[in-house]
XYZ file of C-alpha atoms in Angstrom:
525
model
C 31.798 -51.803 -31.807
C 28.550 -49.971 -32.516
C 26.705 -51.410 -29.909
C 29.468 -49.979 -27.309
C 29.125 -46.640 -29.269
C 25.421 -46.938 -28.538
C 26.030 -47.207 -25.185
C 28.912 -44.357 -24.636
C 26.129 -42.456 -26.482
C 23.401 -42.869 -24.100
C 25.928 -42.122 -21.204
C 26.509 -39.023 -22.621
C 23.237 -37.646 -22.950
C 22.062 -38.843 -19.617
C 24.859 -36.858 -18.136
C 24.088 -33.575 -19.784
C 20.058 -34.391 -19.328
C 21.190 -34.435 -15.557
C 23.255 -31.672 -15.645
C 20.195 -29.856 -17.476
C 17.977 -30.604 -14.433
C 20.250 -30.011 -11.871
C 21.245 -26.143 -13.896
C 16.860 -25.748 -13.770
C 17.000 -26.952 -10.792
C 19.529 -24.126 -9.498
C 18.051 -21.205 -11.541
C 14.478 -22.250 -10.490
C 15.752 -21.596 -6.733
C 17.666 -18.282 -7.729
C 14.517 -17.084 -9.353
C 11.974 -18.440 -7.370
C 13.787 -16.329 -4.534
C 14.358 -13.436 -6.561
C 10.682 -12.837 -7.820
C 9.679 -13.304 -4.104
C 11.939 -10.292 -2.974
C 10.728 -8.394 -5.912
C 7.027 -9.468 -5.202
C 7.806 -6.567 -1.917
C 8.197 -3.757 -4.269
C 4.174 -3.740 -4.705
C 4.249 -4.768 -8.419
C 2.185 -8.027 -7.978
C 0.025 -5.674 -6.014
C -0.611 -3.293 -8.647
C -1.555 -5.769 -10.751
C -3.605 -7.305 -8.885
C -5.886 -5.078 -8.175
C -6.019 -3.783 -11.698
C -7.309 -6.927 -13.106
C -9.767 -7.254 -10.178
C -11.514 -3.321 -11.457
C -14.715 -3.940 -13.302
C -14.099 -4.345 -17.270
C -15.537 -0.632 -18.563
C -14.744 1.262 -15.742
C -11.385 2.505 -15.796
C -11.561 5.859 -18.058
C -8.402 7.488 -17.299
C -5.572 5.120 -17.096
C -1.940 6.134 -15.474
C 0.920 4.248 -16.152
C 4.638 4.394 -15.668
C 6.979 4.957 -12.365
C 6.961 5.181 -9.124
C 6.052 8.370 -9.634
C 2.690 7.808 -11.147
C 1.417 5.709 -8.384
C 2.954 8.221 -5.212
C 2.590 11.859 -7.712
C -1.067 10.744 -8.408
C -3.806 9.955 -6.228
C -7.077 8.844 -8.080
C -8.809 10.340 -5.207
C -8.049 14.347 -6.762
C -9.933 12.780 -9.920
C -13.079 11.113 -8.007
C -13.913 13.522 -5.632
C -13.865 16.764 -7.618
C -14.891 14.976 -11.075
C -16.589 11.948 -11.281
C -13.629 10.751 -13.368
C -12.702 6.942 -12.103
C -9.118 6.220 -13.001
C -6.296 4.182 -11.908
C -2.351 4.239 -11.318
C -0.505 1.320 -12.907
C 2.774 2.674 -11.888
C 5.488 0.408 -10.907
C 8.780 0.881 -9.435
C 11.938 1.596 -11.739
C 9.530 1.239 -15.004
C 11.178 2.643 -17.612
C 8.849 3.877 -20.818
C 9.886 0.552 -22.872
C 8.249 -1.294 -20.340
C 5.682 1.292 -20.011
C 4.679 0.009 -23.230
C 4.016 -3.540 -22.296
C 2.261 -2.683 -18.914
C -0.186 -0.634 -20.756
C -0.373 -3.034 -23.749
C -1.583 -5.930 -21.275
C -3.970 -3.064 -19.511
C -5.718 -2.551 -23.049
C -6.536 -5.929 -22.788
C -8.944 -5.361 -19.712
C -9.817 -1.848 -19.912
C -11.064 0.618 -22.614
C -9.488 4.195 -21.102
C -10.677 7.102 -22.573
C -7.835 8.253 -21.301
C -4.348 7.135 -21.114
C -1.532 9.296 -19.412
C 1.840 7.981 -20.001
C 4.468 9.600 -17.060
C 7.476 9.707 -18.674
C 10.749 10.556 -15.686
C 12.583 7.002 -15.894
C 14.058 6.349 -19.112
C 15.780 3.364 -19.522
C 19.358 3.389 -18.661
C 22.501 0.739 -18.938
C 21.616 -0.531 -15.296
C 21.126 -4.441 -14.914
C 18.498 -5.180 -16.817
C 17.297 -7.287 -13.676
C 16.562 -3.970 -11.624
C 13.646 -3.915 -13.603
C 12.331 -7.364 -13.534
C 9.849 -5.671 -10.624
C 8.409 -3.518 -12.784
C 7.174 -6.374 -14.684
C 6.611 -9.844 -12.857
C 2.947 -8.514 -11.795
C 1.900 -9.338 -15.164
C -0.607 -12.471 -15.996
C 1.741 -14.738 -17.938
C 1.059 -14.285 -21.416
C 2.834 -12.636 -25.209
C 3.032 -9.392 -23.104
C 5.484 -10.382 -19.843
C 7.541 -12.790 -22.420
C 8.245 -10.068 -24.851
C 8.817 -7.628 -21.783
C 11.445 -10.185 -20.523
C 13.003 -10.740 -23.876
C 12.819 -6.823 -24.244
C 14.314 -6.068 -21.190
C 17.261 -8.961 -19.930
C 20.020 -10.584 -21.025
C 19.145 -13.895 -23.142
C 20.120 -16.496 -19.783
C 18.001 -13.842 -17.307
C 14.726 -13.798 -19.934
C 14.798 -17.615 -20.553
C 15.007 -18.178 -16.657
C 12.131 -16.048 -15.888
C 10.007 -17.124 -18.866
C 10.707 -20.625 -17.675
C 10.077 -20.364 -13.841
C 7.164 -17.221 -14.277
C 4.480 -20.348 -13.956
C 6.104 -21.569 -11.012
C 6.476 -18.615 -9.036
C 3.616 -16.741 -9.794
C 1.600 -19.940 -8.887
C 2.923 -19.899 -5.466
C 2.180 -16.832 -4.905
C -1.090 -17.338 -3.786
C -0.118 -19.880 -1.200
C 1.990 -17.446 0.109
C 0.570 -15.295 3.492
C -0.354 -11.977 1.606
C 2.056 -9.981 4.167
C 5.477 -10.838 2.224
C 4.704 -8.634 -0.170
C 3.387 -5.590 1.576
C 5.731 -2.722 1.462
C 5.145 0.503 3.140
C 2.696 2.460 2.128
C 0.899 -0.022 0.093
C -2.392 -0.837 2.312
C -4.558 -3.408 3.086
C -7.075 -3.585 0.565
C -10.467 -1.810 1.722
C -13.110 -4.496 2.361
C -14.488 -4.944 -1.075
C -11.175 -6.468 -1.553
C -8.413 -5.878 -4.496
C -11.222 -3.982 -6.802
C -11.095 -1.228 -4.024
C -7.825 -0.424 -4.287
C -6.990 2.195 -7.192
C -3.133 2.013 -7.596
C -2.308 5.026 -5.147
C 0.480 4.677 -3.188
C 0.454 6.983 0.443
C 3.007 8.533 2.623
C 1.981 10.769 5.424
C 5.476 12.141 6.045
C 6.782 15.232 4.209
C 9.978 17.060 3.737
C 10.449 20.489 3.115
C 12.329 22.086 0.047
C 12.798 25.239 -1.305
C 10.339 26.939 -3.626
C 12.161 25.673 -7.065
C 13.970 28.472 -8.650
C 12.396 29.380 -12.550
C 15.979 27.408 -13.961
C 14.869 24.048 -15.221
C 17.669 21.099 -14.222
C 18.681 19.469 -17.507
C 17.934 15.606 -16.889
C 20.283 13.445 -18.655
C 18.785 14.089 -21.975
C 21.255 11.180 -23.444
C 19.464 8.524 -22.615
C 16.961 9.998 -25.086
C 17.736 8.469 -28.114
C 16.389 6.610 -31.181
C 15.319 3.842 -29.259
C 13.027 6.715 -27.265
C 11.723 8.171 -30.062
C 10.407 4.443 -31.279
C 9.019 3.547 -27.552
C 7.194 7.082 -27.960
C 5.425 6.325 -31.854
C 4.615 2.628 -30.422
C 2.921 3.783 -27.292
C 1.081 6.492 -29.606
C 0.451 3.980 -32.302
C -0.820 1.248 -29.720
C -3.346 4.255 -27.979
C -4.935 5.382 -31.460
C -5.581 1.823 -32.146
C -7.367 1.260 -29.230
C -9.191 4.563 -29.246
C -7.901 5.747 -26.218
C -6.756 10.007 -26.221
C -2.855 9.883 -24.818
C -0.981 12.240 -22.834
C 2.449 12.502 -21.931
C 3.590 13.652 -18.725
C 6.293 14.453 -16.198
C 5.332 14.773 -12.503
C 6.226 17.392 -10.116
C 9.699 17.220 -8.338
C 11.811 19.186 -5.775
C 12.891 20.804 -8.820
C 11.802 21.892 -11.979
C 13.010 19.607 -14.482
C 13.597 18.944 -18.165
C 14.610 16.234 -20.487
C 16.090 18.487 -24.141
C 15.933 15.804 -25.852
C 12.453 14.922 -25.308
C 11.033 18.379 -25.928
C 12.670 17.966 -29.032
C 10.623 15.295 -30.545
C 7.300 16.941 -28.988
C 8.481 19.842 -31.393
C 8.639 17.127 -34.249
C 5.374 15.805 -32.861
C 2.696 18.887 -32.097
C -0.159 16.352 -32.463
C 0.841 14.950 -29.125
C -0.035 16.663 -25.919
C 3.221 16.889 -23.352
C 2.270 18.301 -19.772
C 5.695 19.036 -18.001
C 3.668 19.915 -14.484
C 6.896 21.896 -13.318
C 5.087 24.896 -15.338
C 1.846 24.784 -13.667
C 2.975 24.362 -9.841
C 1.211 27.510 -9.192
C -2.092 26.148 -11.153
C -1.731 22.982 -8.810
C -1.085 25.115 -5.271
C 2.251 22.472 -4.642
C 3.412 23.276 -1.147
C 7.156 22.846 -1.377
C 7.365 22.334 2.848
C 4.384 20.173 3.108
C 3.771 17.876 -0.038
C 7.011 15.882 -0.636
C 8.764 13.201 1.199
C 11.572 13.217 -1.637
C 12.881 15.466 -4.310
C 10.778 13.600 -6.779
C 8.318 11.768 -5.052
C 4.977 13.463 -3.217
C 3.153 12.371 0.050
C -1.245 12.030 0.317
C -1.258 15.547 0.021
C 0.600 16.458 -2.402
C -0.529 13.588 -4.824
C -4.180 14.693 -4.334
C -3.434 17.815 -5.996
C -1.883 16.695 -8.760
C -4.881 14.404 -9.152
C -7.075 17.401 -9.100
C -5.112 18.519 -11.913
C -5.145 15.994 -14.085
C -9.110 15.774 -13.353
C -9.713 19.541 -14.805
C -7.400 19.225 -17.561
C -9.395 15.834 -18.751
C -12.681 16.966 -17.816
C -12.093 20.382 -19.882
C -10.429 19.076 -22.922
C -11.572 15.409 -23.170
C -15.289 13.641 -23.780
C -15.113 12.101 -19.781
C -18.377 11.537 -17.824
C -18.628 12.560 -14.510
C -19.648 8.647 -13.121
C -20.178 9.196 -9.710
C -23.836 8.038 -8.609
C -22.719 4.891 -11.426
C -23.357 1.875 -9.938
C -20.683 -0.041 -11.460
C -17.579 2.399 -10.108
C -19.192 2.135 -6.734
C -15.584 1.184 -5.591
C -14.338 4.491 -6.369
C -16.930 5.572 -3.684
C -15.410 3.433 -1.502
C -11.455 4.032 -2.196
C -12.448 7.512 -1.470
C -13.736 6.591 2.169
C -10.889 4.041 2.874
C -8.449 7.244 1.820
C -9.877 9.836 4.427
C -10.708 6.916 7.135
C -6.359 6.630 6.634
C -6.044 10.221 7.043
C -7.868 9.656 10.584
C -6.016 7.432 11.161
C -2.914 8.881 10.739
C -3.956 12.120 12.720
C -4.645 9.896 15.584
C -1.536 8.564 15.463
C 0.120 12.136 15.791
C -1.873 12.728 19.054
C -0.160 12.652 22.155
C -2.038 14.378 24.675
C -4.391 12.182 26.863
C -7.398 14.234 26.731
C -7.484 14.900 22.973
C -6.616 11.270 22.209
C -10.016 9.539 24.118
C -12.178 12.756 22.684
C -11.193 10.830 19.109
C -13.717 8.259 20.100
C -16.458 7.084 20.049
C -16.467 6.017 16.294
C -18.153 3.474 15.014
C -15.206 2.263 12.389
C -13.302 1.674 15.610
C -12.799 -0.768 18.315
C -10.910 -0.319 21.093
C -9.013 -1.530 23.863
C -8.593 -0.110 26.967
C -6.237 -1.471 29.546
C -6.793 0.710 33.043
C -3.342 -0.566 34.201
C -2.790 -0.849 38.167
C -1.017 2.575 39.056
C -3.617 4.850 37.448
C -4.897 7.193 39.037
C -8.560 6.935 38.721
C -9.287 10.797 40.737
C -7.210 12.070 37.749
C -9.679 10.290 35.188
C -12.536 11.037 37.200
C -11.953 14.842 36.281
C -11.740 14.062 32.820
C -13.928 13.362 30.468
C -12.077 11.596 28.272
C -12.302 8.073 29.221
C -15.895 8.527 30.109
C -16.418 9.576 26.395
C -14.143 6.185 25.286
C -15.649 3.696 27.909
C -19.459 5.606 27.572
C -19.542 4.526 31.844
C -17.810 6.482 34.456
C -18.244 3.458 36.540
C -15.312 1.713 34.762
C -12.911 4.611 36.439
C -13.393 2.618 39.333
C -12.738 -0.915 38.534
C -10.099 -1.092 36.215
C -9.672 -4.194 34.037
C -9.837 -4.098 30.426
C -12.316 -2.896 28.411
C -13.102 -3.541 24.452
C -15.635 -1.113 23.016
C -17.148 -0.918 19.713
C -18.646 2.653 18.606
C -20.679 4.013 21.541
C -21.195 0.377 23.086
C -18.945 -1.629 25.733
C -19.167 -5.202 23.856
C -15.993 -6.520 26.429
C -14.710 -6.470 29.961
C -12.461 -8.202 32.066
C -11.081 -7.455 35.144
C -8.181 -9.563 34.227
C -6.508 -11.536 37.949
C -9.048 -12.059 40.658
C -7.978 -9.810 43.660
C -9.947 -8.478 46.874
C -9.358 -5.245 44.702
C -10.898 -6.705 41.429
C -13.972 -8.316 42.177
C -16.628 -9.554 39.695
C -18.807 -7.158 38.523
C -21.524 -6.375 36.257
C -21.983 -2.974 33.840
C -25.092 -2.944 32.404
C -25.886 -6.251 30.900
C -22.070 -7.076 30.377
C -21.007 -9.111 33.193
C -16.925 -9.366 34.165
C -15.576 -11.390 36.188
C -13.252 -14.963 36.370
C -15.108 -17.237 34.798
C -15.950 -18.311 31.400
C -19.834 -17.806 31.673
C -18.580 -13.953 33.234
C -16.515 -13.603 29.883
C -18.648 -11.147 28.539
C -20.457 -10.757 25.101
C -19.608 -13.278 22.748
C -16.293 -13.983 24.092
C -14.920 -17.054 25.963
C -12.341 -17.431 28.837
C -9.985 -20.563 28.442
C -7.070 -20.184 31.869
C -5.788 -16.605 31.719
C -7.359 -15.298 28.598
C -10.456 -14.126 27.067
C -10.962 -14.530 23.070
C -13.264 -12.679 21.105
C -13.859 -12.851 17.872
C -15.285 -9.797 16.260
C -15.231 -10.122 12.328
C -12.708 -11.919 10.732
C -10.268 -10.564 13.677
C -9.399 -12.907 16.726
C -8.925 -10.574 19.849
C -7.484 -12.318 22.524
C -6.226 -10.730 26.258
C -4.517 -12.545 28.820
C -3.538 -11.348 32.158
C -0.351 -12.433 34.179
C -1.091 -12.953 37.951
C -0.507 -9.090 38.635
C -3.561 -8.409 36.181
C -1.318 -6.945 33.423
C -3.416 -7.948 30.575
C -1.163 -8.615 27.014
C -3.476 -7.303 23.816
C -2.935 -10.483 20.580
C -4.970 -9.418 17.708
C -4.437 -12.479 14.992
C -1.998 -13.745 17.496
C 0.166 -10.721 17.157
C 1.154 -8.678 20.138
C 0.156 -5.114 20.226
C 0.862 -4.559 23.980
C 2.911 -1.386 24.515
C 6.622 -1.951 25.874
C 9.098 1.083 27.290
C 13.115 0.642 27.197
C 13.223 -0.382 23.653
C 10.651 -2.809 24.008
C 12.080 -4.611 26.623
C 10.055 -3.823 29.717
C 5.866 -3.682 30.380
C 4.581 -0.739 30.876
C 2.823 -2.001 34.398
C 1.187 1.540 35.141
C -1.110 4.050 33.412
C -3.888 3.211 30.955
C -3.459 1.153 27.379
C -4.863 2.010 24.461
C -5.232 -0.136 21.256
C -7.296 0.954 18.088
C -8.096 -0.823 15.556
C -9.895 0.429 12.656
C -13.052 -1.993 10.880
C -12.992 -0.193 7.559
C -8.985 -0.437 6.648
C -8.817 -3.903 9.200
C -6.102 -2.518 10.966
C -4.691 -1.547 13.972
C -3.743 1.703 13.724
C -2.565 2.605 16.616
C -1.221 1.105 20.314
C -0.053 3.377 23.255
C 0.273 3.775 26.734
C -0.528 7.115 28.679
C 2.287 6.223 31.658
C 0.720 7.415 34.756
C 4.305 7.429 36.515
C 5.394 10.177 33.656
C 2.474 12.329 33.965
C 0.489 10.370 31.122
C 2.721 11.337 27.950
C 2.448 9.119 25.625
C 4.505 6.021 24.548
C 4.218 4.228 21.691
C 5.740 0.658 20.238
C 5.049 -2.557 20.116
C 7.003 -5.968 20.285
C 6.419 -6.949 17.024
C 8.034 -4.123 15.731
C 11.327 -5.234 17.134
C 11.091 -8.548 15.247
């Protein structure tokens, strides 16, 4: 009788031990999958490149929303100060799990500074909207408690569980998954050149804010704010690092009552509410928003100016720049106006002021002289000339790949009695692979050139209309939604060495007196 007992026994708990593994099983799919959608929000990002800056040379730290990281540019700091600072703000983070980003930053960083932005308190939402704000973390005490802080007790014990799993994969994962708009490419001294800031270009215009403040839903400012606030201010004095609180500018100018009310109880703590200084910060209410409470480059720049001289004036911060170890600063600041550029050439449309953009030697370019152009028209331009740096190209068409000042690639794409071989200067064009031109190689239709870690690769169809892959992507420019070549004008395709991107790909239709179309047909995938 026992030994059957025995046996019913271990039946038993082999069932629930499979039951076990297939309900892991399950929830490590449903989280795996989760964490990678969240991974797009940028969080893993932010991180990322946090833990990459140099340990001593973050002085001002920013943490909170997504309001820190698209209200704040570092930039504003840098350039006018010296100050080098970063944005740890994260999308939907609340203040309680303000605390816990900034609690694992104090582990890497000794900020002089530390400016808490203080707009999203936490609400009665699912607490799994703000599992983004937190799964950039390294695993450790600080992302458990967050979890435990922040979900349900099934929700916390799933992600503490699978956390090793997912975050592991992340690096096998291609990079682009989680690579939301606005967040760039790192600059080329990788993650440690990347300062938090997140940029729009867009704006849209409001109306100067009356001097009426709009009541936020002071509710949600309760005990459990007040003890969020002491243990962030507690957590900063122990680590020697000044603290500021801080609300952003909006559309609007905005108040929380119960939050002004503990500053009252609290006049040792310094509370900036920016909606009194907009004049102080010169915030254009048409140009320097793309939301009612979120700014574009412009806009964020200022307010990083404004943080700088309230720091500089009131806090012991060096002005660092000429330091060799927060040389990356240097360089975030070139990769941020090299974006503006970017983005102004993107705006252009005219044919003439487009080619006048180059040469620049950050840039290479493509140029496809498509059949249907009508070279007297370039001839009385100068704009190619300045692009292509020899008039002689007007006259044989092809493709051309310049780099600065210097031709470095030509093809003349499908052999015709109107495309013969050619030479222009020491580059040589023509059919054949020892004609490919400067370090490039012709296998059937297509030349390849590699030119830093970028593959460029054209190939012509038998009516020499050449097809642009950088990577293997296809940057050719389509009309009709994408669906037809444009088989006429000239082809231009930019792509910029400092940010590694291509910024820009349009045609100049020659049958629609060159204006410009733009699109590409990866961007209907």
């Amino acid at each position: 009788m026992m030994e059957k007992n025995t046996k019913i026994k271990k039946e038993i708990i082999k069932t629930l031990c499979f039951l076990l593994f297939v309900i892991l099983l399950i929830s490590s799919v449903v989280i795996f999958t989760a964490q990678l959608s969240d991974r797009q929000n940028g969080s893993y990002r932010q991180f990322e490149a946090f833990y990459a800056q140099k340990p001593g040379t973050v002085d001002v730290l920013f943490v909170g929303s997504s309001r820190v990281h698209t209200n704040i540019n570092p930039v504003g700091l840098w350039e006018n100060y010296g100050i080098p600072s970063y944005c740890l703000g994260l999308n939907v983070q609340s203040v309680d799990t303000s605390y816990y980003a900034l609690k694992e930053a104090l582990i890497y960083q000794s900020p002089k500074v530390v400016v808490v932005e203080v707009s999203q308190l936490p609400s009665n939402d699912d607490p799994k909207d703000y599992l983004p704000s937190i799964n950039g973390m390294r695993y450790g005490p600080n992302l458990i408690a967050a979890f435990i802080e922040k979900c349900d007790f099934r929700t916390a014990m799933s992600g503490i569980l699978e956390f090793p799993l997912y975050h592991g994969r992340y690096e096998m994962l291609d990079k682009d998954i989680y690579v939301e708009d606005g967040y760039p490419e790192y600059p080329l001294s990788g993650a440690a050149g990347y300062k938090g800031a997140v940029e729009y270009y867009h704006s849209q215009a409001f109306d100067p804010p009356s001097d009426e403040y709009v009541e936020q839903n002071s509710a949600m400012f309760d005990s459990r704010m007040d003890g969020y606030f002491d243990r962030i201010s507690k957590l900063c004095k122990d680590h020697g690092s000044e603290l500021i609180y801080t609300l952003t500018p909006a559309a609007y100018k905005i108040k929380y009552s119960g939050m002004d009310d503990y500053f009252k109880r609290h006049p040792e703590l310094t509370f900036i509410n920016t909606s009194d200084y907009y004049d102080e910060i010169g915030m254009d209410m048409s140009t320097d928003f793309i939301d009612e409470g979120h700014l574009n480059i412009y806009g964020s720049k200022k307010v990083g100016r404004f943080y700088g001289k309230y720091i500089s004036e009131n806090y012991d911060v060096s002005d660092r720049r000429g330091d060799e170890d927060c040389y990356s600063w240097d360089e975030n600041m070139a990769y941020h106006y090299e974006k503006i550029k970017d983005n102004g050439i993107e705006q252009i449309n005219g044919f003439g002021d487009y080619f006048n953009c180059f040469p620049d030697e950050n840039y290479i370019t493509i140029v496809c002289l498509l059949d249907g152009y009508d070279s007297s028209f370039i001839g009385q331009t100068d704009a190619l000339k300045h692009v292509l740096c020899n008039e002689d190209v007007y006259k044989l068409g092809g493709t051309w790949v310049t780099e600065g000042n210097e031709i470095i690639y030509g093809a003349l794409g499908y052999e015709s009695a109107s495309h013969p071989a050619a030479s222009i200067g020491n580059i040589k064009i023509g059919t054949t692979e020892k004609d490919a031109g400067k370090g490039a190689k012709k296998i059937g239709n297509s030349w390849i050139c590699d030119i830093g870690d970028r593959s460029f690769e054209i190939t012509d169809d038998e009516e020499g209309i050449p097809t642009v892959y950088i990577d293997n992507k296809d940057w050719s420019v389509y009309k009709n939604n994408g669906r037809d070549k444009v088989s006429s004008g000239i082809e231009a395709i930019v792509y910029d060495k400092l940010s590694e991107q291509v910024i820009d790909a349009v045609c100049f239709d020659a049958k629609n007196e060159y204006a410009a179309t733009r699109g590409r047909k990866e961007d209907e995938e």
